[in-house]
Structure formats: C-alpha cells, structure tokens
XYZ file of C-alpha atoms in Angstrom:
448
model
C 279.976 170.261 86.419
C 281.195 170.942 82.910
C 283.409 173.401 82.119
C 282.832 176.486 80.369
C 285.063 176.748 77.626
C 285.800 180.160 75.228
C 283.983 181.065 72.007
C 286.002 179.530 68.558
C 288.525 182.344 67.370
C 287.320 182.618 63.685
C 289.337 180.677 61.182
C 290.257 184.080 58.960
C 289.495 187.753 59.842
C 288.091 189.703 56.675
C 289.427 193.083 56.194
C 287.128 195.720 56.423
C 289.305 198.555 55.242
C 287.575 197.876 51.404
C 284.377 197.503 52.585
C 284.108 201.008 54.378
C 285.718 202.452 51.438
C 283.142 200.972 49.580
C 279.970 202.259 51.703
C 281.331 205.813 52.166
C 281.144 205.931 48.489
C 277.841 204.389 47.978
C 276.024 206.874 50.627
C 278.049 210.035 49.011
C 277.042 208.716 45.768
C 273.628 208.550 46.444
C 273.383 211.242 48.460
C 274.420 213.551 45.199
C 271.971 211.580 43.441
C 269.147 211.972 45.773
C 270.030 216.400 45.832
C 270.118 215.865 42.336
C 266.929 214.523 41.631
C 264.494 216.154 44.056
C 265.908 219.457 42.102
C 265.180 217.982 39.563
C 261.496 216.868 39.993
C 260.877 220.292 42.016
C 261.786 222.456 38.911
C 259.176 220.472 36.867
C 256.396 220.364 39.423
C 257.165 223.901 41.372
C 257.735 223.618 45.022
C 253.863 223.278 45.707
C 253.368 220.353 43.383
C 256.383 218.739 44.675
C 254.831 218.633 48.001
C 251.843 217.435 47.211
C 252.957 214.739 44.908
C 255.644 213.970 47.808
C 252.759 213.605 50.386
C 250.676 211.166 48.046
C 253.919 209.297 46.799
C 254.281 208.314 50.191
C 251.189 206.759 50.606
C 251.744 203.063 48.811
C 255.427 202.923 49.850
C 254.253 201.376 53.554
C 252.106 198.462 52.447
C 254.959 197.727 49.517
C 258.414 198.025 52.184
C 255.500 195.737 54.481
C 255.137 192.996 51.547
C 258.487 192.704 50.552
C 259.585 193.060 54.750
C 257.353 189.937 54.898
C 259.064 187.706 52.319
C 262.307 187.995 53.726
C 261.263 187.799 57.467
C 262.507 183.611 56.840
C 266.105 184.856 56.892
C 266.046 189.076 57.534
C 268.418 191.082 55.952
C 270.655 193.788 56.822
C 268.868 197.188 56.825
C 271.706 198.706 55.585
C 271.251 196.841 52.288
C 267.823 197.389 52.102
C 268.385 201.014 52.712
C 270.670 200.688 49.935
C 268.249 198.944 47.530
C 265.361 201.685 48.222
C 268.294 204.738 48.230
C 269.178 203.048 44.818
C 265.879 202.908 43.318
C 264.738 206.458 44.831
C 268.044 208.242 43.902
C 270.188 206.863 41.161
C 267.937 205.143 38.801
C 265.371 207.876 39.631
C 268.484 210.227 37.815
C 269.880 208.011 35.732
C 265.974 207.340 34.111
C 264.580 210.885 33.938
C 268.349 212.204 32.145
C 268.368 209.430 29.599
C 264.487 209.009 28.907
C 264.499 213.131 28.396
C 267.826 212.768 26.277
C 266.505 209.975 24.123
C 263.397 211.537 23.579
C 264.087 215.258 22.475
C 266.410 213.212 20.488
C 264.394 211.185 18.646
C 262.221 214.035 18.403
C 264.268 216.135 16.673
C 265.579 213.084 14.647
C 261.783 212.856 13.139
C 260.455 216.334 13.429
C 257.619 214.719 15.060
C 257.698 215.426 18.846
C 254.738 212.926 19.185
C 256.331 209.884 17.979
C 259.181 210.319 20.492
C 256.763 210.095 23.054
C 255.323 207.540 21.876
C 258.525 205.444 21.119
C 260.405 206.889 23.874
C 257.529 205.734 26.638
C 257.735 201.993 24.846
C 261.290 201.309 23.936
C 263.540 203.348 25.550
C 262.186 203.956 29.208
C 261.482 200.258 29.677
C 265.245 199.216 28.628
C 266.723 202.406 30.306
C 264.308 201.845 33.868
C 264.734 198.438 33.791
C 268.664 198.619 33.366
C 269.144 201.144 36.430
C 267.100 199.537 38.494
C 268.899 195.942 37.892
C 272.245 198.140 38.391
C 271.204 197.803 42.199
C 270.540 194.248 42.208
C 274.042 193.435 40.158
C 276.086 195.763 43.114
C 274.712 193.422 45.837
C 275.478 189.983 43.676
C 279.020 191.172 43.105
C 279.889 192.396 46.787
C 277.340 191.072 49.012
C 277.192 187.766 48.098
C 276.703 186.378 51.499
C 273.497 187.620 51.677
C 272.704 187.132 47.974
C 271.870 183.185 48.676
C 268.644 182.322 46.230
C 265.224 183.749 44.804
C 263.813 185.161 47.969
C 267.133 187.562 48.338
C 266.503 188.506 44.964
C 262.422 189.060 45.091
C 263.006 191.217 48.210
C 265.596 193.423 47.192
C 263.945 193.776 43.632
C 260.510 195.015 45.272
C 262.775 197.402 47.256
C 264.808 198.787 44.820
C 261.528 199.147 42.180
C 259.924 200.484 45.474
C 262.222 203.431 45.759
C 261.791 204.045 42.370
C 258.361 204.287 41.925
C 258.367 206.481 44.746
C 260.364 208.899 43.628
C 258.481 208.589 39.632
C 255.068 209.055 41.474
C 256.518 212.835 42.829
C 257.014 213.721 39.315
C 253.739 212.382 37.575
C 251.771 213.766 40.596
C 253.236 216.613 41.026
C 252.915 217.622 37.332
C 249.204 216.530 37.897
C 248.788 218.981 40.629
C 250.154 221.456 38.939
C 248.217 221.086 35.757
C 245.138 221.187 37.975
C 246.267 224.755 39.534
C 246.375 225.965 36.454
C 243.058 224.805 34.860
C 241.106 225.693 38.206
C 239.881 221.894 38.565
C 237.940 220.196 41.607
C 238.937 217.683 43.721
C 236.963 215.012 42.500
C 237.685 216.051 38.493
C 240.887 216.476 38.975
C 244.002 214.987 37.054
C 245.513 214.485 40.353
C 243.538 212.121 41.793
C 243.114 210.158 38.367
C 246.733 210.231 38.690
C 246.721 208.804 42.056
C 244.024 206.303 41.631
C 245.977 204.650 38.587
C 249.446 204.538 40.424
C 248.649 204.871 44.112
C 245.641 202.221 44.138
C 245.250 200.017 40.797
C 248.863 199.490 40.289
C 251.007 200.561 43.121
C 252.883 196.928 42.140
C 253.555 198.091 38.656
C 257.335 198.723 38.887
C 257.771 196.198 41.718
C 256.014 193.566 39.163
C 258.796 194.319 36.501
C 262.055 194.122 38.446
C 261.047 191.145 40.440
C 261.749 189.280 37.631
C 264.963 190.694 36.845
C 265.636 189.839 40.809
C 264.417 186.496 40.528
C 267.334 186.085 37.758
C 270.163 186.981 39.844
C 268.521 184.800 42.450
C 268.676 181.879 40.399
C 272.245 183.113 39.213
C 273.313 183.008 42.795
C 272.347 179.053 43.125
C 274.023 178.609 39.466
C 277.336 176.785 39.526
C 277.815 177.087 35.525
C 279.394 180.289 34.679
C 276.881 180.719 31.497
C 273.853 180.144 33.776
C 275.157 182.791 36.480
C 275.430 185.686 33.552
C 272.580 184.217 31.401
C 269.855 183.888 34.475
C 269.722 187.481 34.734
C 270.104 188.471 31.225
C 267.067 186.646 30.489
C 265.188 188.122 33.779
C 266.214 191.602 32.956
C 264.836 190.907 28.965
C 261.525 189.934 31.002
C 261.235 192.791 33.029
C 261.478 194.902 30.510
C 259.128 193.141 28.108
C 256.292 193.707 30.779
C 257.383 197.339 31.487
C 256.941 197.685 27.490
C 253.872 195.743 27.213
C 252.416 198.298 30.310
C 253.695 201.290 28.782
C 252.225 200.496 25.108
C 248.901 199.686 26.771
C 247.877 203.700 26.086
C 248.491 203.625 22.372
C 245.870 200.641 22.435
C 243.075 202.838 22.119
C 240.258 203.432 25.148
C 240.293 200.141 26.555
C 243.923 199.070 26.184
C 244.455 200.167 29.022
C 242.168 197.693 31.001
C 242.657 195.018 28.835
C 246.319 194.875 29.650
C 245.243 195.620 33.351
C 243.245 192.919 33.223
C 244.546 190.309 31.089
C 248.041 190.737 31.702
C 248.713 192.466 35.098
C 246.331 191.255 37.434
C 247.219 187.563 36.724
C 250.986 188.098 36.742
C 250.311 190.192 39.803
C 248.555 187.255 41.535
C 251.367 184.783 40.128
C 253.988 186.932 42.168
C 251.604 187.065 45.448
C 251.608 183.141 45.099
C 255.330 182.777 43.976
C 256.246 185.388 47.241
C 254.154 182.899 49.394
C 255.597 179.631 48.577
C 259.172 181.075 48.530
C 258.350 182.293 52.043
C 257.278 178.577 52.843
C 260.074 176.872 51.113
C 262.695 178.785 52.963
C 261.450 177.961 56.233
C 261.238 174.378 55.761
C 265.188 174.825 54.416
C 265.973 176.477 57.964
C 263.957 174.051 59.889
C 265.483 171.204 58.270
C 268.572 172.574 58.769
C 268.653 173.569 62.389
C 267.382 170.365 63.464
C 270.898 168.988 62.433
C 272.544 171.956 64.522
C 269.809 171.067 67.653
C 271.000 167.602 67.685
C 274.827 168.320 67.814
C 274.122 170.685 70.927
C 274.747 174.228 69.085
C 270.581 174.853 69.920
C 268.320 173.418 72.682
C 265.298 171.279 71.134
C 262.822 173.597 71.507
C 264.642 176.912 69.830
C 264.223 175.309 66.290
C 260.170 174.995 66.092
C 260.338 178.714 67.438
C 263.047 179.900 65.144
C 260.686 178.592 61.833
C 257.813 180.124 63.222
C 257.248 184.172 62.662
C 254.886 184.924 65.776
C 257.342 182.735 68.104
C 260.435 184.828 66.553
C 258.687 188.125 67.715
C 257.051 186.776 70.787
C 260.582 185.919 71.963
C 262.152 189.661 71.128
C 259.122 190.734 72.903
C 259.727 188.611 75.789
C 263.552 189.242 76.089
C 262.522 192.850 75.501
C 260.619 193.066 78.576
C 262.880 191.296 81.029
C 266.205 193.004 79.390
C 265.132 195.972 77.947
C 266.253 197.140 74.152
C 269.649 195.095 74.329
C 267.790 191.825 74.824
C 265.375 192.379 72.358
C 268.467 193.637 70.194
C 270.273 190.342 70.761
C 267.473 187.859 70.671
C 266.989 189.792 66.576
C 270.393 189.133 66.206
C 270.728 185.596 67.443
C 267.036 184.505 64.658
C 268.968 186.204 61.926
C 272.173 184.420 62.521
C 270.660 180.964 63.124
C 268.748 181.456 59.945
C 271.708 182.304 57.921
C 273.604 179.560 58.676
C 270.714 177.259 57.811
C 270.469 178.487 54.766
C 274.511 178.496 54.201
C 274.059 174.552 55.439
C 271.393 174.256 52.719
C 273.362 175.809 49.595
C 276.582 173.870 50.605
C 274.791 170.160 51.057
C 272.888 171.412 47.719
C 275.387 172.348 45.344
C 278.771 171.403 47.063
C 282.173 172.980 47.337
C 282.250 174.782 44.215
C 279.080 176.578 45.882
C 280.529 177.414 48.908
C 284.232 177.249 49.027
C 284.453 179.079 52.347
C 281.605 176.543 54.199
C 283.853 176.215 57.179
C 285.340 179.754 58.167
C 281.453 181.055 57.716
C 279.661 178.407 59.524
C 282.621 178.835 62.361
C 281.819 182.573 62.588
C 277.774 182.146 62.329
C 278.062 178.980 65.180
C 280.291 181.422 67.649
C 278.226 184.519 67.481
C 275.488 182.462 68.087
C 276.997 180.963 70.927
C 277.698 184.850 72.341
C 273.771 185.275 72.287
C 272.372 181.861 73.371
C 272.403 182.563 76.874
C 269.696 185.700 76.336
C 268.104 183.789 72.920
C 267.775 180.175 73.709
C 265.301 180.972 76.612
C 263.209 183.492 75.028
C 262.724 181.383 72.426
C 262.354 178.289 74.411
C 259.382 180.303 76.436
C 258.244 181.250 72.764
C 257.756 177.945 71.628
C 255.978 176.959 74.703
C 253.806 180.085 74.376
C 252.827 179.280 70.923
C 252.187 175.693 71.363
C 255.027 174.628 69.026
C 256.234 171.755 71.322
C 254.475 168.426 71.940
C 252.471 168.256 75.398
C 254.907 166.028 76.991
C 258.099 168.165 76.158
C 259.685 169.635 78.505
C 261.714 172.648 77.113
C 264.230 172.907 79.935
C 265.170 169.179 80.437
C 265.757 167.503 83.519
C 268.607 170.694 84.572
C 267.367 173.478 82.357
C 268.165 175.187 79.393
C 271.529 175.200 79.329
C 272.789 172.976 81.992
C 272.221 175.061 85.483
C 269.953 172.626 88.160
C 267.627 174.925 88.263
C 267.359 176.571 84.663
C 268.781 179.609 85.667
C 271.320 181.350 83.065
C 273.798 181.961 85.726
C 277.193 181.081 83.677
C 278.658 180.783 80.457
C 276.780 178.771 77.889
C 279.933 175.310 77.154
C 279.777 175.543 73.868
C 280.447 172.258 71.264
C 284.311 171.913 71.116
C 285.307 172.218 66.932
C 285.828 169.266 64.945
C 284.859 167.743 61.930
C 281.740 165.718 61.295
C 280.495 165.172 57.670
C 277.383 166.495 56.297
C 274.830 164.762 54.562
C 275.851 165.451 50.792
C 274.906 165.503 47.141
C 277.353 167.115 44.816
C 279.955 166.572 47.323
C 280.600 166.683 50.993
C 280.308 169.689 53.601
C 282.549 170.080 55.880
C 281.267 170.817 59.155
C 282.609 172.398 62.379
C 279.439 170.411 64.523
C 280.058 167.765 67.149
C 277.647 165.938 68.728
C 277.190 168.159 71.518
C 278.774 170.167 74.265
C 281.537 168.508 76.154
C-alpha cells in the first residue's frame, strides 16, 4: 500500500502583521464614514424620509449583489473584499461625493451669482469626475494590495458592480428620501407622488445606472492587472475611469435635453450599453471557465485531482450540488470545506493561466503560490474530491462508461472508502507548457 506522506511546508510564510494593520484601519475608516454619512443623509431627509428612502433603497441592491455574485461564481472571491467594495461604495465615496459635489456647487454658485447654473454644471462636470474618482478609489486599494485576487476583467467587473452597488444604495436614501419628504409636505398620493417617480426611474428603469459607469473603470484595472508594460498598467485605467465618467456625464446632461432627453439617452445610449455589459458579463463568465477547465485538466493528470473533480469543478450546479451533498453527510464544516476546496482549485487555475500567458515577469512568485494553493487543496481532498466526484455523476458530466472511483476508489482505499490520508504528489519540477517564457511547476505526474 502506498504511503501517506505530509502536506508540502510552504516555500515562504507571508507576514500578516501589515495586513491586519491594514484591515483594522479600513473597517475603522469606514465605519466613521458610514456614521458620517447616514447623519448626513438623515439631516436632509428627516428621520421619516430616511426610513422610507432606506426601505426602498434596499429594494434593487439584491438582484444587483445576485448579478455581479454570478459573474464571479467561475473563481469566488473573498467576502471580506466584497464587503469591502460595497462598505466602500456605501460609505466613503457616498461622503467623499455628497461633501465635494455640495462644496463645488455652492461654489460655483456663488462664483456666478446664478445658483441655477451650478446645478446645472455641478450635476454634469463635477459629480461625474468627483463620483467616478471615489468610486475607482476602491478598485485602485484592491489592485495595489490585493493583487492575488486582482487576476483579469472578471475581478474587475465584479468588484466595480459592487463598489457602484454600495453607492447607489446609499445615493438612492438621499434622492428618495428628499422625495418623501417633499411629498409630506405637498400632501401628495401614492400614485402622484414624487416618490414613486423617484423610485420608478432609479429603482426599476435604471437600477444599473452607476453599476454601468464604474464597470468600465473596473474593466481598466482588469486589463491593467494582465498588462506587463508599466504604461499600459497606469494607462488601462486612466482611460476606463475617462469612460466612466463620460457616460455618468452623458446620463446626467440627459435632463437639460429638454422633455425627451431623457428617453432618448435611455434609449439610445443606456439600454444598448446596458445589454453590451449583460453580454460582455456572460462571455467573461464563459471564458473563465474554459481557463479553469483547461487548466485543471493538467493538475488531474499529474494526480493533484481525480478525473472526475474537473468537469464538476467548471460546472456551477455540480459545484453547489457537491457543498450540498458534503453538507448533508458532514454538516456545515463539510459544506464549509468542499467551498473552500472549488475556490482554491479555481484560483490556481487561473494563477496557471496568467503565468503560461504572460510569463515570469507576470508572476514572479508562480511557485511559492501554486505550492500553497496545491497543499491546502490536498488538506480538503479527502471531504472535496468525493462530493464532487458524486456531483459530476449526478449531473451527468462524465461519459457513460466512466467510472469515477476507478478500479480501488477515489483515492486509493479497495473499497472507496476515505479511511486515511489522501498521498499526495511528492514536489518537483515539471515544465509548463509556455509562451512568453516557462512556468515553473511544483506537479509530478502523480502520487507516489
């Protein structure tokens, strides 16, 4: 029988000292932010009208977290970062927005005795730049100290949509509130009132409206992050940050174009970008998952997976069939590490992908990651590889004449049985396939 032998020990051990420091002042940071701002909005709208415009704000934030949830299910990310990205969008540029768009504006105002035009040019030059800028403040954080999980235009689309999410949310307090308040005071119905205009233009027609805009600014830091030309990794999302805010401009002019600007723009402009992004969202989704299948399969045949984890790790049903699965025969903890083991697998396919893309200079650290990614998923296999082995069958990912367990089951035991240690794949160094250069690999062709 073959021996068991112990997880790799992880080439380098990364201090974590900075990185606490670093998240204990993000959360008090936008903790003070968040205070700040719900003050804020409640001394605009009164305490009743912040309630009801919290209530209705709430209302598109599901089916937007649910979209942008669903582009990144390929390779999940931390919730703490995408906590981060909605806190961000919710709190600080919430702040940051409504104390430089008032500044700018009494300014102007006063500038030109003519409280009007700084509306008017406040609402089309200055929010747009000043929005646009916070929210991309968010999206920069992440690209500087989260790199790992900054890896190409679906990390960038996802935590875009969150971070505009949070925003919008917190924006849609203050216009509805104000609504509801201007209502109280003018005795309005239901029906008439400048509430639920309010809500039907923001809530229902264009819920995607802020989400639209910083996508692109996220899709520029996404391309940034596959850039290996310094000018293309600060120019990328320059120029997607000068797009967002051209479309936030372009929206926020479209009620100084008389009656029907407004649905001309609607129609002309947002709808078709709108269902550009649905279809750009879709085949990003697609494109990834044919990255981690292809890249898996090379992991399946050195031993590191059994054949039939890979068709269920690409598929989304077979990924949450098998939590559900490990769920019921482990409780919480299997369920737990079966998540765990899908979103590790998946990030080191997609680390494999980047380093056989764009080389070294991509990924100078191939080999210490892909040694920590390959032993946690070694940790997990024994509860992972045969929910997701039953998955695949379940689903009818695997051929009819496949047998998932193989002549002595899943991981070696006569009987299929997890009853020891998974043997792991001893280290050593096999060459990757390669374009701009090799990738080193810590693969062998299977376990000893």
């Amino acid at each position: 029988m073959p021996r068991a032998t112990r997880p790799p020990r992880l080439l380098h051990r990364v201090p974590r000292t900075a990185g606490a420091v670093r998240t204990y002042a993000l959360v008090v940071l936008l903790g003070v932010c968040g205070i700040a701002i719900l003050e804020l909005v409640r001394e605009q709208t009164g305490t009743p009208g912040f309630f009801v415009g919290l209530g209705l704000a709430l209302l598109p934030v599901a089916p937007l977290v649910a979209a942008f949830r669903w582009v990144g299910r390929a390779a999940p990310h931390p919730w703490a970062q995408v906590a981060f990205c909605f806190g961000w969008g919710a709190c600080a540029a919430a702040l940051i927005a409504i104390l430089a768009n008032s500044f700018a504006t009494q300014w102007i105002a006063a500038a030109t005795a003519d409280p009007s035009y700084g509306d008017q040019l406040g609402s089309v030059a200055i929010a747009p730049v000043v929005e646009e800028s916070a929210k991309a403040a968010a999206l920069l954080l992440v690209f500087l100290f989260g790199r790992r999980r900054f890896s190409g235009p679906s990390d960038g689309f996802v935590m875009a949509g969150f971070t505009a999410t949070g925003f919008a949310f917190t924006e849609n307090i203050l216009y509805l509130g104000n609504a509801f308040d201007e209502d109280v005071e003018n005795g309005t119905g239901v029906l008439n009132s400048v509430t639920a205009a309010t809500f039907f233009v923001r809530g229902i027609m264009s819920p995607f409206a802020h989400p639209l805009f910083t996508v692109a600014t996220g899709l520029g830091f996404g391309a940034a992050a596959l850039a290996v030309r310094r000018t293309r990794r600060i120019g990328l999302p320059l120029l997607g940050l000068a797009s967002a805010m051209g479309l936030h401009a372009l929206w926020n002019s479209s009620s100084e174009l008389g009656e029907s600007g407004f649905y001309v723009v609607y129609g002309c402009v947002m709808v078709p970008v709108f269902g550009l992004l649905v279809w750009l969202a879709v085949w990003i989704r697609r494109r990834r998952l044919r990255a981690v299948a292809g890249e898996l399969a090379v992991y399946a045949a050195a031993g590191w997976l059994g054949p039939a984890e890979v068709p269920a790790l690409v598929s989304m049903p077979a990924r949450s069939l098998a939590r559900a699965l490990a769920r019921s025969t482990g409780g919480r903890p299997a369920g737990r590490a079966v998540a765990l083991y899908e979103a590790d697998a998946a990030a080191l396919a997609l680390l494999r992908h980047r380093a056989r893309s764009g080389g070294p200079d991509r990924e100078p650290d191939f080999a210490g990651r892909e040694r920590e990614l390959l032993r946690r998923l070694w940790l997990r296999r024994a509860t992972a590889g045969p929910a997701l082995s039953r998955a695949a069958v379940l689903e009818e990912l695997l051929p009819p004449c496949f047998d998932p367990l193989g002549p002595t089951g899943p991981l070696g035991s006569p009987d299929g049985r997890l009853d020891r240690p998974f043997s792991g794949p001893a280290l050593g160094l096999v060459p990757g396939p390669r374009r701009s250069g090799p990738v080193p690999s810590a693969m062998t062709a299977g376990p000893p």
